[in-house]
CSV table of C-alpha atoms in Angstrom, one decimal:
chain,number,residue,atom,x,y,z
A,60,MET,CA,-0.7,17.7,-2.2
A,61,ASP,CA,1.2,20.0,0.1
A,62,ALA,CA,4.2,17.4,0.6
A,63,GLU,CA,5.5,19.7,3.2
A,64,ILE,CA,2.2,18.8,5.1
A,65,LEU,CA,2.2,15.4,4.3
A,66,GLU,CA,5.9,14.9,5.4
A,67,ARG,CA,5.0,16.0,9.2
A,68,ALA,CA,2.0,13.8,8.7
A,69,MET,CA,4.0,11.2,8.0
A,70,GLU,CA,6.7,11.9,11.1
A,71,ASP,CA,4.0,11.5,13.0
A,72,CYS,CA,3.3,7.8,12.7
A,73,GLY,CA,7.6,7.1,12.3
A,74,LEU,CA,7.7,7.1,8.5
A,75,ARG,CA,10.0,9.8,6.6
A,76,PHE,CA,8.9,11.0,3.4
A,77,LEU,CA,11.2,10.9,0.3
A,78,GLY,CA,8.9,12.5,-1.9
A,79,PHE,CA,6.8,11.4,-4.6
A,80,ARG,CA,7.3,8.7,-7.4
A,81,HIS,CA,6.3,8.4,-10.6
A,82,GLY,CA,7.0,6.1,-13.3
A,83,THR,CA,7.9,2.9,-11.1
A,84,GLY,CA,6.0,0.5,-13.3
A,85,ILE,CA,3.9,-0.3,-10.8
A,86,PRO,CA,0.3,0.3,-10.6
A,87,PRO,CA,-1.2,1.7,-6.9
A,88,TYR,CA,-4.5,0.5,-8.2
A,89,VAL,CA,-3.9,-3.1,-8.6
A,90,ALA,CA,-1.5,-3.1,-5.2
A,91,GLY,CA,-4.6,-2.7,-3.9
A,92,MET,CA,-6.0,-5.2,-4.8
A,93,VAL,CA,-4.0,-7.7,-3.0
A,94,THR,CA,-7.5,-9.0,-0.3
A,95,SER,CA,-9.2,-9.6,-3.5
A,96,CYS,CA,-7.0,-12.8,-4.3
A,97,SER,CA,-7.1,-16.1,-2.4
A,98,ALA,CA,-4.6,-18.1,-0.8
A,99,ASP,CA,-4.3,-20.2,-3.3
A,100,GLU,CA,-2.4,-17.4,-5.3
A,101,GLY,CA,0.4,-16.6,-2.9
A,102,ARG,CA,-1.9,-14.3,-0.5
A,103,ARG,CA,-1.4,-14.5,3.7
A,104,ASP,CA,-3.1,-12.7,6.1
A,105,ARG,CA,-2.7,-12.0,9.9
A,106,THR,CA,-5.4,-10.1,11.7
A,107,ALA,CA,-6.6,-9.4,15.3
A,108,ALA,CA,-9.8,-9.3,16.2
A,109,LEU,CA,-11.3,-5.6,16.5
A,110,GLU,CA,-12.8,-6.7,20.3
A,111,ASP,CA,-9.2,-7.1,21.7
A,112,PRO,CA,-7.6,-4.3,23.6
A,113,ASP,CA,-4.0,-4.8,22.3
A,114,ARG,CA,-5.4,-4.8,18.5
A,115,VAL,CA,-3.2,-2.0,17.3
A,116,SER,CA,-0.2,-2.9,18.7
A,117,ARG,CA,-0.7,-7.0,18.0
A,118,ALA,CA,-1.8,-5.7,14.1
A,119,ASN,CA,1.8,-3.8,14.5
A,120,VAL,CA,3.9,-6.6,14.8
A,121,ASP,CA,2.1,-8.7,12.6
A,122,TRP,CA,2.8,-5.5,9.6
A,123,PHE,CA,6.5,-6.1,10.4
A,124,GLU,CA,6.2,-9.7,10.9
A,125,LEU,CA,5.0,-10.3,7.0
A,126,ALA,CA,7.1,-7.2,5.4
A,127,THR,CA,10.0,-8.5,7.5
A,128,GLU,CA,9.8,-12.1,5.8
A,129,PHE,CA,8.3,-11.1,2.3
A,130,GLY,CA,10.4,-8.4,1.5
A,131,LEU,CA,8.8,-5.1,1.3
A,132,LEU,CA,11.3,-3.5,2.9
A,133,SER,CA,14.7,-2.5,1.2
A,134,VAL,CA,18.2,-2.5,3.3
A,135,ASP,CA,17.7,0.8,4.2
A,136,ARG,CA,13.8,0.1,4.9
A,137,GLN,CA,12.1,1.8,2.3
A,138,PHE,CA,9.0,1.0,0.2
A,139,LEU,CA,7.0,2.2,-1.7
A,140,LEU,CA,3.5,3.8,0.1
A,141,SER,CA,0.3,4.2,-2.0
A,142,ILE,CA,-0.8,8.0,-1.4
A,143,SER,CA,-4.4,9.3,-2.4
A,144,VAL,CA,-3.8,12.9,-4.6
A,145,PRO,CA,-6.8,14.5,-7.2
A,146,HIS,CA,-6.8,12.7,-10.8
A,147,PRO,CA,-4.6,14.7,-12.7
A,148,ASP,CA,-8.2,15.4,-15.4
A,149,SER,CA,-10.2,16.2,-12.5
A,150,VAL,CA,-11.6,19.5,-12.7
A,151,ASP,CA,-12.8,19.5,-8.9
A,152,ASP,CA,-10.1,17.6,-7.0
A,153,SER,CA,-13.0,15.1,-6.8
A,154,ASP,CA,-12.0,12.2,-8.1
A,155,VAL,CA,-8.3,10.8,-7.0
A,156,GLU,CA,-5.9,8.7,-7.9
A,157,GLY,CA,-2.9,6.6,-6.2
A,158,VAL,CA,0.4,7.8,-6.4
A,159,TRP,CA,3.9,6.1,-4.7
A,160,GLY,CA,4.8,7.9,-2.1
A,161,LEU,CA,8.9,6.9,-1.6
A,162,VAL,CA,8.8,6.4,2.9
A,163,GLU,CA,11.7,4.9,5.0
A,164,LEU,CA,10.6,3.0,8.0
A,165,MET,CA,11.8,4.5,11.0
A,166,ASP,CA,13.0,3.5,14.8
A,167,ASP,CA,9.7,4.7,16.4
A,168,TRP,CA,6.7,3.9,14.3
A,169,ASP,CA,3.2,2.8,14.7
A,170,ILE,CA,1.8,2.3,11.5
A,171,MET,CA,-1.8,0.5,12.4
A,172,GLY,CA,-2.7,3.1,15.3
A,173,ALA,CA,-0.7,7.0,14.8
A,174,GLY,CA,-0.8,6.2,11.4
A,175,CYS,CA,-4.5,5.4,10.8
A,176,ALA,CA,-4.9,8.3,13.3
A,177,VAL,CA,-3.4,10.7,11.0
A,178,GLY,CA,-4.5,9.4,7.8
A,179,ILE,CA,-1.7,8.5,6.3
A,180,THR,CA,-2.5,4.5,6.3
A,181,GLY,CA,-6.0,4.5,7.5
A,182,SER,CA,-9.0,6.4,9.1
A,183,PRO,CA,-9.5,6.0,12.1
A,184,TYR,CA,-6.9,5.1,14.6
A,185,GLY,CA,-6.6,1.2,14.5
A,186,CYS,CA,-8.5,1.5,11.0
A,187,PRO,CA,-5.8,0.6,8.8
A,188,ALA,CA,-6.7,1.8,4.7
A,189,PHE,CA,-2.8,1.0,3.0
A,190,VAL,CA,-1.7,-0.5,0.2
A,191,MET,CA,2.6,-0.7,0.0
A,192,SER,CA,4.7,-2.1,-2.1
A,193,ALA,CA,8.1,-3.4,-2.8
A,194,LEU,CA,10.3,-0.8,-4.9
A,195,ASP,CA,11.1,-3.4,-7.2
A,196,GLY,CA,7.0,-4.6,-6.8
A,197,SER,CA,8.1,-7.9,-5.9
A,198,VAL,CA,5.3,-7.8,-3.1
A,199,PHE,CA,2.3,-6.0,-2.1
A,200,VAL,CA,0.9,-5.7,1.2
A,201,GLN,CA,-2.0,-4.3,2.3
A,202,GLY,CA,-3.5,-3.1,5.4
A,203,THR,CA,-7.6,-3.1,6.0
A,204,VAL,CA,-11.0,-3.4,8.1
A,205,TRP,CA,-12.9,-6.9,8.1
A,206,GLN,CA,-16.0,-7.8,9.6
A,207,ASP,CA,-14.5,-8.2,13.3
A,208,THR,CA,-11.0,-7.8,12.8
A,209,ILE,CA,-8.2,-5.9,11.5
A,210,GLY,CA,-4.7,-6.5,9.7
A,211,THR,CA,-2.5,-7.4,6.8
A,212,ALA,CA,-2.4,-9.0,3.9
A,213,VAL,CA,0.6,-9.6,1.6
A,214,LEU,CA,1.0,-10.6,-2.0
A,215,PRO,CA,4.6,-12.0,-3.3
A,216,ASN,CA,5.0,-12.0,-6.8
A,217,PRO,CA,2.1,-10.4,-7.5
A,218,HIS,CA,2.7,-9.9,-11.3
A,219,ARG,CA,2.5,-13.9,-11.7
A,220,VAL,CA,-0.9,-13.8,-10.6
A,221,GLN,CA,-3.6,-14.3,-13.6
A,222,SER,CA,-6.0,-12.2,-11.5
A,223,LEU,CA,-4.3,-8.9,-11.0
A,224,ARG,CA,-2.8,-9.1,-14.5
A,225,ASP,CA,-6.3,-9.7,-15.7
A,226,VAL,CA,-7.5,-6.6,-14.3
A,227,ALA,CA,-4.8,-4.4,-15.3
A,228,ARG,CA,-5.2,-5.6,-19.0
A,229,LEU,CA,-9.2,-4.3,-18.7
A,230,ASN,CA,-7.9,-1.2,-17.1
A,231,VAL,CA,-5.5,0.0,-20.2
A,232,GLY,CA,-6.4,3.2,-21.8
A,233,LYS,CA,-9.8,3.5,-19.5
A,234,SER,CA,-10.8,6.9,-19.5
A,235,TYR,CA,-10.6,6.8,-15.9
A,236,ARG,CA,-7.0,5.9,-15.8
A,237,SER,CA,-4.3,9.1,-16.0
A,238,ALA,CA,-1.7,9.0,-18.7
A,239,ALA,CA,1.0,7.5,-15.9
A,240,GLU,CA,-1.3,5.0,-14.5
A,241,ASN,CA,-1.9,3.7,-18.5
A,242,GLU,CA,2.0,3.8,-19.1
A,243,ASP,CA,2.7,1.9,-15.2
A,244,THR,CA,-0.1,-0.6,-16.0
A,245,LEU,CA,1.6,-1.2,-19.4
A,246,ALA,CA,5.4,-1.8,-18.2
A,247,TRP,CA,4.0,-3.9,-14.7
A,248,LEU,CA,2.1,-6.2,-17.7
A,249,ALA,CA,5.6,-6.6,-19.6
A,250,ARG,CA,7.3,-8.0,-16.6
């Protein structure tokens, strides 16, 4: 993944790319399971109807409100964004894994529109497909398209959610997980 190309694309949607972060102790694949969790496990959603002509602006407002309310953003407005990169053991770059990119939210941003249009937070325009984490892993945020809505799902205290812990345990040591993913998974389970 060319960091310079990634940096330019992120600027188009109002994110400043500050580099890849390895060894965070937060497995991106687990963070990508927020939408599989229930309200009883702490998941909260905000959605906008696909047929709503203002869905992108509404979904942006909802994302920011959830990100602020649940602590996704650090004091410096930084957070982790999962970025798909070729799996280290892939011979033809067809296998990918999520790696955290440290990003900073700039003043002029558009996660649900421009971010999707450039392929950073989904694809195409207005169709989110992103995974985010607070720097300390205290909250996971996922953007997605449902049958007739788009929106954001947030999960505070994900390390306490038993269904996520079960999935993480099942993934430790699997051949499709890289050594870095296994290390992050074990660190996350030790919380």
